[in-house]
Amino acid sequence: MPADTEQVAVRLAQQIEASGPISVAEYMRVANTAYYGRADPLGADGDFITAPEISQMFGELVGIWLSDIWLRHRPATCHYVELGPGRGTLAADALRTMKRFGWQPSVHFVENSPALRAKQLQAVPDATFHDHLDSLPTDAPFCVVANEFFDALPVRQMVATQAGWRERVVVRDGATGFAAVPGTSSADDLIPEQFRTAAIGSVYEICPDASSIMQQLSARLVKQGGVMLVIDYGYTQPALGNTLQAVQSHAYADPFNHPGKVDLTAHVDFFELSNCAKNSGLLTAGPSDQGAWLLGLGIAQRAQILAASNPDRAGDINAERNRLVAPDAMGTLFKVLAAYAQGWPQPEGFGL
């Protein structure tokens, strides 16, 4: 993949001209590989901001949640594994908190972006990097964290047409743009029974990569023990809808313009992720709304403590807390799912 994002559109255009339309998933895969490989996209000067960058409270509470499980189970050793760790901010805050409880696990980051790896190494100097899940250690349980990881994986989109369900494909649109249109092959066999007769124009999404990753990690947790925490925006029951979106400079953009220059994401199917875990033999808790989960873990009390210690930032701290938990911010759109091995403690924060 060319590092120059101007070349991403050229490459995609040449591929389409030579071989015909490509799936939305392939378009998203190529675009996001280039996008995340070119630079750090996070922060006020980037394209978007994630929960760990909003407030240290987020990573601290993840650290408390993991420490509670560790203290109740006390494995001889345990690896901290994070998928797509951003700048390493969540891990740094969580690990600092875990150290207070006497726990210093080895750290493993699954990350392919050289730009982000550099930032992660600054935040967590002892981290070991992995290109794939296969190279993760096999000698001890995992504590896996995936925050805003699954939403960036490529989705296949099926659309209802007068001729039946068809997979959406990407074609050229003018000199520099692209567009998604219904393909020619039937996709009826990919549609759940309850959606087969949906209205013309309805869109149904699947994310094979997400299912595969969840199945691989679940198999490892069944064999090695441990727990996995997934936090992302998404839905908890099978649903119709086109959720593909692009973000650039903290504003929505056209997903089919400037591939490689915008962040492409889609809502996460937590129903599918939960089923993958259960079918592999794991137990699950949630999914729960992020706001309810954080409030259950004590974010309100932590905000009060931080505000008392930093009175000049009290207003900012309260605003950060609200952004993480309020229903009109991240509180209900973002979901939290835990999956854990048989014999491991039931996780806190899910109102069980």
Tab-separated table of C-alpha atoms in Angstrom:
chain	number	residue	atom	x	y	z
A	1	MET	CA	0.000	0.000	0.000
A	2	PRO	CA	1.491	3.367	-0.954
A	3	ALA	CA	2.239	5.590	2.002
A	4	ASP	CA	1.117	8.651	0.032
A	5	THR	CA	-2.639	8.849	0.525
A	6	GLU	CA	-3.020	10.553	-2.861
A	7	GLN	CA	-1.984	7.225	-4.339
A	8	VAL	CA	-4.694	5.299	-2.482
A	9	ALA	CA	-7.449	6.682	-4.708
A	10	VAL	CA	-5.294	6.032	-7.773
A	11	ARG	CA	-4.684	2.444	-6.773
A	12	LEU	CA	-8.362	1.816	-6.042
A	13	ALA	CA	-9.381	3.415	-9.326
A	14	GLN	CA	-6.915	1.285	-11.273
A	15	GLN	CA	-8.092	-1.860	-9.477
A	16	ILE	CA	-11.733	-1.114	-10.312
A	17	GLU	CA	-10.931	-0.288	-13.925
A	18	ALA	CA	-8.914	-3.486	-14.334
A	19	SER	CA	-11.083	-5.993	-12.429
A	20	GLY	CA	-14.475	-4.372	-11.908
A	21	PRO	CA	-16.273	-3.115	-8.794
A	22	ILE	CA	-14.925	-4.043	-5.357
A	23	SER	CA	-16.894	-4.733	-2.191
A	24	VAL	CA	-17.443	-2.010	0.386
A	25	ALA	CA	-15.382	-4.170	2.738
A	26	GLU	CA	-12.393	-4.226	0.390
A	27	TYR	CA	-12.655	-0.473	-0.148
A	28	MET	CA	-12.766	0.092	3.610
A	29	ARG	CA	-9.840	-2.260	4.223
A	30	VAL	CA	-7.567	-0.538	1.713
A	31	ALA	CA	-8.557	2.966	2.823
A	32	ASN	CA	-8.144	2.336	6.556
A	33	THR	CA	-4.840	0.502	6.148
A	34	ALA	CA	-3.452	3.596	4.466
A	35	TYR	CA	-5.175	5.983	6.863
A	36	TYR	CA	-3.849	4.446	10.070
A	37	GLY	CA	-0.419	3.899	8.582
A	38	ARG	CA	0.212	7.502	7.616
A	39	ALA	CA	0.073	9.400	10.940
A	40	ASP	CA	-1.449	9.695	14.389
A	41	PRO	CA	-5.135	10.528	13.743
A	42	LEU	CA	-6.086	11.159	17.384
A	43	GLY	CA	-6.515	14.310	19.427
A	44	ALA	CA	-7.648	17.878	18.912
A	45	ASP	CA	-5.297	18.308	15.960
A	46	GLY	CA	-6.351	14.991	14.405
A	47	ASP	CA	-9.647	13.642	13.149
A	48	PHE	CA	-11.261	12.198	16.276
A	49	ILE	CA	-10.822	11.686	20.009
A	50	THR	CA	-11.407	8.508	22.010
A	51	ALA	CA	-12.525	8.031	25.606
A	52	PRO	CA	-9.002	7.548	27.060
A	53	GLU	CA	-7.956	10.862	25.492
A	54	ILE	CA	-10.978	12.621	26.987
A	55	SER	CA	-10.100	11.768	30.582
A	56	GLN	CA	-7.665	9.698	32.608
A	57	MET	CA	-10.703	8.427	34.526
A	58	PHE	CA	-11.600	6.084	31.678
A	59	GLY	CA	-8.318	4.174	31.710
A	60	GLU	CA	-8.178	4.227	35.492
A	61	LEU	CA	-11.572	2.554	35.772
A	62	VAL	CA	-10.575	-0.067	33.208
A	63	GLY	CA	-7.531	-0.693	35.408
A	64	ILE	CA	-9.697	-1.004	38.511
A	65	TRP	CA	-12.060	-3.373	36.705
A	66	LEU	CA	-9.194	-5.620	35.613
A	67	SER	CA	-7.521	-5.442	39.025
A	68	ASP	CA	-10.733	-6.547	40.725
A	69	ILE	CA	-10.846	-9.647	38.538
A	70	TRP	CA	-7.156	-10.346	39.122
A	71	LEU	CA	-7.465	-9.954	42.897
A	72	ARG	CA	-10.442	-12.337	43.043
A	73	HIS	CA	-8.808	-14.982	40.838
A	74	ARG	CA	-5.080	-14.511	41.515
A	75	PRO	CA	-3.550	-16.276	38.502
A	76	ALA	CA	0.164	-16.964	38.875
A	77	THR	CA	0.759	-14.671	35.910
A	78	CYS	CA	-1.408	-12.865	33.369
A	79	HIS	CA	-0.733	-10.920	30.168
A	80	TYR	CA	-2.321	-7.542	29.433
A	81	VAL	CA	-3.307	-7.514	25.753
A	82	GLU	CA	-4.747	-4.493	23.958
A	83	LEU	CA	-6.054	-4.434	20.407
A	84	GLY	CA	-5.461	-1.196	18.510
A	85	PRO	CA	-4.227	0.751	21.557
A	86	GLY	CA	-4.305	4.232	19.983
A	87	ARG	CA	-1.609	6.339	21.608
A	88	GLY	CA	-1.247	3.903	24.512
A	89	THR	CA	-3.084	6.315	26.806
A	90	LEU	CA	-5.648	3.791	28.037
A	91	ALA	CA	-2.951	1.210	28.749
A	92	ALA	CA	-0.737	3.728	30.575
A	93	ASP	CA	-3.604	4.861	32.817
A	94	ALA	CA	-4.838	1.309	33.432
A	95	LEU	CA	-1.370	-0.078	34.162
A	96	ARG	CA	-0.602	2.759	36.566
A	97	THR	CA	-3.787	1.923	38.436
A	98	MET	CA	-3.111	-1.819	38.379
A	99	LYS	CA	0.327	-1.235	39.877
A	100	ARG	CA	-1.345	0.347	42.906
A	101	PHE	CA	-3.022	-3.005	43.501
A	102	GLY	CA	0.314	-4.835	43.308
A	103	TRP	CA	-0.153	-6.118	39.760
A	104	GLN	CA	2.334	-5.491	36.946
A	105	PRO	CA	1.461	-7.755	34.007
A	106	SER	CA	3.488	-8.043	30.820
A	107	VAL	CA	2.037	-5.830	28.085
A	108	HIS	CA	1.237	-6.899	24.542
A	109	PHE	CA	-0.089	-4.540	21.876
A	110	VAL	CA	-1.657	-5.771	18.632
A	111	GLU	CA	-0.928	-2.851	16.317
A	112	ASN	CA	0.111	-2.511	12.673
A	113	SER	CA	0.548	1.257	12.355
A	114	PRO	CA	4.202	2.390	12.622
A	115	ALA	CA	3.066	5.908	13.512
A	116	LEU	CA	0.907	4.717	16.380
A	117	ARG	CA	3.468	2.175	17.566
A	118	ALA	CA	5.898	5.036	18.129
A	119	LYS	CA	3.356	6.869	20.303
A	120	GLN	CA	2.466	3.680	22.175
A	121	LEU	CA	6.105	2.982	22.970
A	122	GLN	CA	6.430	6.442	24.497
A	123	ALA	CA	3.439	5.765	26.735
A	124	VAL	CA	4.288	2.146	27.597
A	125	PRO	CA	8.036	1.550	27.017
A	126	ASP	CA	7.896	-2.124	28.005
A	127	ALA	CA	5.194	-3.091	25.515
A	128	THR	CA	5.718	-5.979	23.108
A	129	PHE	CA	4.181	-5.472	19.664
A	130	HIS	CA	2.335	-8.007	17.550
A	131	ASP	CA	1.173	-7.819	13.950
A	132	HIS	CA	-1.257	-10.695	14.440
A	133	LEU	CA	-3.048	-12.563	17.208
A	134	ASP	CA	-1.093	-15.719	16.418
A	135	SER	CA	2.099	-14.404	18.008
A	136	LEU	CA	0.516	-13.617	21.380
A	137	PRO	CA	1.990	-15.712	24.224
A	138	THR	CA	0.460	-19.090	25.002
A	139	ASP	CA	1.828	-19.628	28.526
A	140	ALA	CA	-0.679	-17.719	30.699
A	141	PRO	CA	-4.161	-16.141	30.824
A	142	PHE	CA	-5.022	-12.955	28.936
A	143	CYS	CA	-6.703	-9.773	30.068
A	144	VAL	CA	-7.751	-8.350	26.696
A	145	VAL	CA	-8.950	-4.791	26.108
A	146	ALA	CA	-10.444	-3.638	22.797
A	147	ASN	CA	-11.567	-0.017	22.947
A	148	GLU	CA	-12.812	1.420	19.639
A	149	PHE	CA	-11.079	-1.368	17.747
A	150	PHE	CA	-13.858	-3.369	16.126
A	151	ASP	CA	-15.553	-0.300	14.606
A	152	ALA	CA	-12.631	0.220	12.199
A	153	LEU	CA	-12.819	-3.308	10.746
A	154	PRO	CA	-14.275	-3.579	7.209
A	155	VAL	CA	-17.972	-4.342	6.862
A	156	ARG	CA	-19.797	-6.018	4.021
A	157	GLN	CA	-23.051	-4.281	3.132
A	158	MET	CA	-26.097	-5.938	1.564
A	159	VAL	CA	-28.915	-3.841	0.111
A	160	ALA	CA	-32.501	-4.839	-0.650
A	161	THR	CA	-33.410	-4.305	-4.320
A	162	GLN	CA	-36.393	-5.177	-6.473
A	163	ALA	CA	-34.405	-8.196	-7.667
A	164	GLY	CA	-33.586	-9.343	-4.118
A	165	TRP	CA	-30.667	-8.711	-1.794
A	166	ARG	CA	-27.394	-7.648	-3.424
A	167	GLU	CA	-23.998	-6.831	-1.946
A	168	ARG	CA	-23.066	-3.158	-2.266
A	169	VAL	CA	-19.970	-2.617	-4.356
A	170	VAL	CA	-17.784	0.422	-5.000
A	171	VAL	CA	-17.468	1.888	-8.487
A	172	ARG	CA	-15.817	4.958	-9.981
A	173	ASP	CA	-17.837	8.160	-9.740
A	174	GLY	CA	-16.377	10.895	-11.888
A	175	ALA	CA	-12.694	11.642	-12.211
A	176	THR	CA	-11.692	11.387	-8.571
A	177	GLY	CA	-14.616	9.991	-6.591
A	178	PHE	CA	-16.206	6.655	-5.793
A	179	ALA	CA	-19.757	5.510	-5.080
A	180	ALA	CA	-21.479	2.436	-3.669
A	181	VAL	CA	-24.114	0.677	-5.787
A	182	PRO	CA	-25.887	-2.702	-5.648
A	183	GLY	CA	-23.857	-5.513	-7.193
A	184	THR	CA	-25.190	-8.153	-9.552
A	185	SER	CA	-24.823	-11.331	-7.486
A	186	SER	CA	-27.522	-12.522	-5.081
A	187	ALA	CA	-26.807	-12.082	-1.367
A	188	ASP	CA	-30.076	-13.568	-0.104
A	189	ASP	CA	-28.275	-16.359	1.752
A	190	LEU	CA	-26.457	-13.800	3.942
A	191	ILE	CA	-29.662	-12.190	5.236
A	192	PRO	CA	-31.366	-13.372	8.455
A	193	GLU	CA	-34.906	-14.647	7.961
A	194	GLN	CA	-36.506	-11.708	9.797
A	195	PHE	CA	-35.010	-9.236	7.314
A	196	ARG	CA	-35.596	-11.087	4.039
A	197	THR	CA	-38.698	-9.034	3.169
A	198	ALA	CA	-37.341	-5.642	4.283
A	199	ALA	CA	-38.191	-2.526	2.277
A	200	ILE	CA	-36.290	-1.726	-0.903
A	201	GLY	CA	-33.150	0.220	-0.028
A	202	SER	CA	-32.694	-1.401	3.396
A	203	VAL	CA	-29.075	-2.179	4.263
A	204	TYR	CA	-27.793	-5.116	6.314
A	205	GLU	CA	-24.173	-5.226	7.484
A	206	ILE	CA	-21.857	-8.036	8.541
A	207	CYS	CA	-18.245	-7.864	9.681
A	208	PRO	CA	-16.482	-11.178	9.028
A	209	ASP	CA	-13.177	-9.857	10.415
A	210	ALA	CA	-14.798	-8.992	13.741
A	211	SER	CA	-16.336	-12.452	14.041
A	212	SER	CA	-13.039	-14.118	13.156
A	213	ILE	CA	-11.029	-12.083	15.678
A	214	MET	CA	-13.599	-12.690	18.408
A	215	GLN	CA	-13.565	-16.420	17.694
A	216	GLN	CA	-9.758	-16.564	17.760
A	217	LEU	CA	-9.491	-14.681	21.032
A	218	SER	CA	-12.333	-16.661	22.584
A	219	ALA	CA	-10.572	-19.916	21.729
A	220	ARG	CA	-7.409	-18.618	23.400
A	221	LEU	CA	-9.313	-17.543	26.507
A	222	VAL	CA	-11.030	-20.926	26.742
A	223	LYS	CA	-7.647	-22.632	26.562
A	224	GLN	CA	-5.519	-20.213	28.592
A	225	GLY	CA	-8.058	-18.496	30.830
A	226	GLY	CA	-8.752	-14.834	31.213
A	227	VAL	CA	-11.186	-12.086	30.334
A	228	MET	CA	-11.907	-9.748	27.422
A	229	LEU	CA	-13.394	-6.264	27.561
A	230	VAL	CA	-14.897	-4.746	24.394
A	231	ILE	CA	-15.922	-1.076	24.363
A	232	ASP	CA	-17.246	0.513	21.191
A	233	TYR	CA	-20.267	2.165	19.632
A	234	GLY	CA	-22.791	-0.228	18.225
A	235	TYR	CA	-26.038	-2.137	18.645
A	236	THR	CA	-27.080	-5.065	20.811
A	237	GLN	CA	-29.673	-6.821	18.626
A	238	PRO	CA	-29.700	-7.708	14.909
A	239	ALA	CA	-30.669	-4.608	12.970
A	240	LEU	CA	-30.910	-2.992	9.568
A	241	GLY	CA	-29.125	0.226	8.695
A	242	ASN	CA	-26.222	1.749	6.829
A	243	THR	CA	-23.785	2.707	9.600
A	244	LEU	CA	-20.680	3.304	7.480
A	245	GLN	CA	-19.352	6.759	8.233
A	246	ALA	CA	-16.268	8.890	7.678
A	247	VAL	CA	-14.751	11.456	10.022
A	248	GLN	CA	-12.176	14.101	9.203
A	249	SER	CA	-11.109	16.960	11.493
A	250	HIS	CA	-13.859	16.017	13.986
A	251	ALA	CA	-16.605	16.421	11.366
A	252	TYR	CA	-18.509	13.911	9.254
A	253	ALA	CA	-17.289	13.432	5.701
A	254	ASP	CA	-18.262	11.445	2.616
A	255	PRO	CA	-16.957	7.861	3.055
A	256	PHE	CA	-16.391	7.578	-0.696
A	257	ASN	CA	-14.264	10.680	-1.128
A	258	HIS	CA	-10.553	10.858	-0.359
A	259	PRO	CA	-9.939	7.232	0.732
A	260	GLY	CA	-6.938	7.033	3.025
A	261	LYS	CA	-7.458	10.581	4.274
A	262	VAL	CA	-10.578	9.975	6.376
A	263	ASP	CA	-11.371	7.577	9.207
A	264	LEU	CA	-13.894	4.954	8.089
A	265	THR	CA	-15.911	3.153	10.752
A	266	ALA	CA	-19.162	1.235	11.188
A	267	HIS	CA	-21.258	0.352	14.204
A	268	VAL	CA	-20.279	-2.833	16.026
A	269	ASP	CA	-22.675	-5.780	16.174
A	270	PHE	CA	-22.422	-6.707	19.861
A	271	PHE	CA	-25.010	-9.439	19.393
A	272	GLU	CA	-22.644	-11.216	16.995
A	273	LEU	CA	-19.582	-10.688	19.206
A	274	SER	CA	-21.433	-12.041	22.238
A	275	ASN	CA	-22.589	-15.099	20.292
A	276	CYS	CA	-19.037	-15.776	19.087
A	277	ALA	CA	-17.831	-15.764	22.682
A	278	LYS	CA	-20.673	-17.951	23.963
A	279	ASN	CA	-20.393	-20.445	21.112
A	280	SER	CA	-16.688	-20.805	21.904
A	281	GLY	CA	-17.441	-21.702	25.521
A	282	LEU	CA	-16.993	-18.352	27.273
A	283	LEU	CA	-19.350	-16.664	29.692
A	284	THR	CA	-20.465	-13.090	28.972
A	285	ALA	CA	-21.611	-10.021	30.870
A	286	GLY	CA	-23.421	-7.234	29.078
A	287	PRO	CA	-23.474	-5.567	26.697
A	288	SER	CA	-24.228	-2.581	28.866
A	289	ASP	CA	-24.308	1.117	28.099
A	290	GLN	CA	-20.908	2.712	28.667
A	291	GLY	CA	-22.415	5.356	30.927
A	292	ALA	CA	-24.092	2.832	33.217
A	293	TRP	CA	-20.919	0.728	33.332
A	294	LEU	CA	-18.671	3.651	34.257
A	295	LEU	CA	-21.125	4.938	36.856
A	296	GLY	CA	-21.311	1.454	38.342
A	297	LEU	CA	-17.533	1.416	38.677
A	298	GLY	CA	-17.488	4.761	40.481
A	299	ILE	CA	-16.626	7.420	37.907
A	300	ALA	CA	-18.727	10.005	39.773
A	301	GLN	CA	-16.722	9.455	42.962
A	302	ARG	CA	-13.428	9.496	41.052
A	303	ALA	CA	-14.412	12.782	39.405
A	304	GLN	CA	-15.128	14.299	42.812
A	305	ILE	CA	-11.711	13.258	44.098
A	306	LEU	CA	-9.932	14.625	41.035
A	307	ALA	CA	-11.880	17.886	41.196
A	308	ALA	CA	-11.060	18.330	44.901
A	309	SER	CA	-7.368	17.766	44.173
A	310	ASN	CA	-7.422	20.069	41.148
A	311	PRO	CA	-9.948	22.812	41.946
A	312	ASP	CA	-8.805	24.929	39.010
A	313	ARG	CA	-9.849	22.055	36.676
A	314	ALA	CA	-13.060	21.068	38.465
A	315	GLY	CA	-15.265	22.327	35.665
A	316	ASP	CA	-13.258	20.516	33.018
A	317	ILE	CA	-13.231	17.283	35.022
A	318	ASN	CA	-17.002	17.332	35.421
A	319	ALA	CA	-17.416	18.064	31.702
A	320	GLU	CA	-15.145	15.121	30.861
A	321	ARG	CA	-17.167	12.832	33.115
A	322	ASN	CA	-20.397	13.964	31.499
A	323	ARG	CA	-19.011	13.399	28.020
A	324	LEU	CA	-18.220	9.792	28.931
A	325	VAL	CA	-21.515	8.954	30.666
A	326	ALA	CA	-24.266	11.326	29.485
A	327	PRO	CA	-26.981	9.790	27.263
A	328	ASP	CA	-26.602	12.609	24.736
A	329	ALA	CA	-22.832	12.087	24.507
A	330	MET	CA	-21.072	8.698	24.702
A	331	GLY	CA	-23.144	7.217	27.514
A	332	THR	CA	-25.688	5.160	25.569
A	333	LEU	CA	-24.256	4.961	22.042
A	334	PHE	CA	-21.152	3.187	23.350
A	335	LYS	CA	-21.562	-0.336	24.698
A	336	VAL	CA	-19.434	-2.519	26.970
A	337	LEU	CA	-19.197	-6.311	26.679
A	338	ALA	CA	-17.171	-8.675	28.835
A	339	ALA	CA	-16.358	-12.281	27.938
A	340	TYR	CA	-14.554	-14.518	30.396
A	341	ALA	CA	-13.397	-18.085	30.846
A	342	GLN	CA	-15.226	-20.659	32.900
A	343	GLY	CA	-14.111	-20.494	36.543
A	344	TRP	CA	-13.107	-16.837	36.355
A	345	PRO	CA	-14.919	-14.246	38.516
A	346	GLN	CA	-18.123	-12.621	37.330
A	347	PRO	CA	-17.122	-9.098	36.224
A	348	GLU	CA	-18.346	-6.005	38.034
A	349	GLY	CA	-20.195	-3.050	36.550
A	350	PHE	CA	-22.918	-4.864	34.634
A	351	GLY	CA	-25.691	-4.750	37.208
A	352	LEU	CA	-25.826	-8.528	37.454
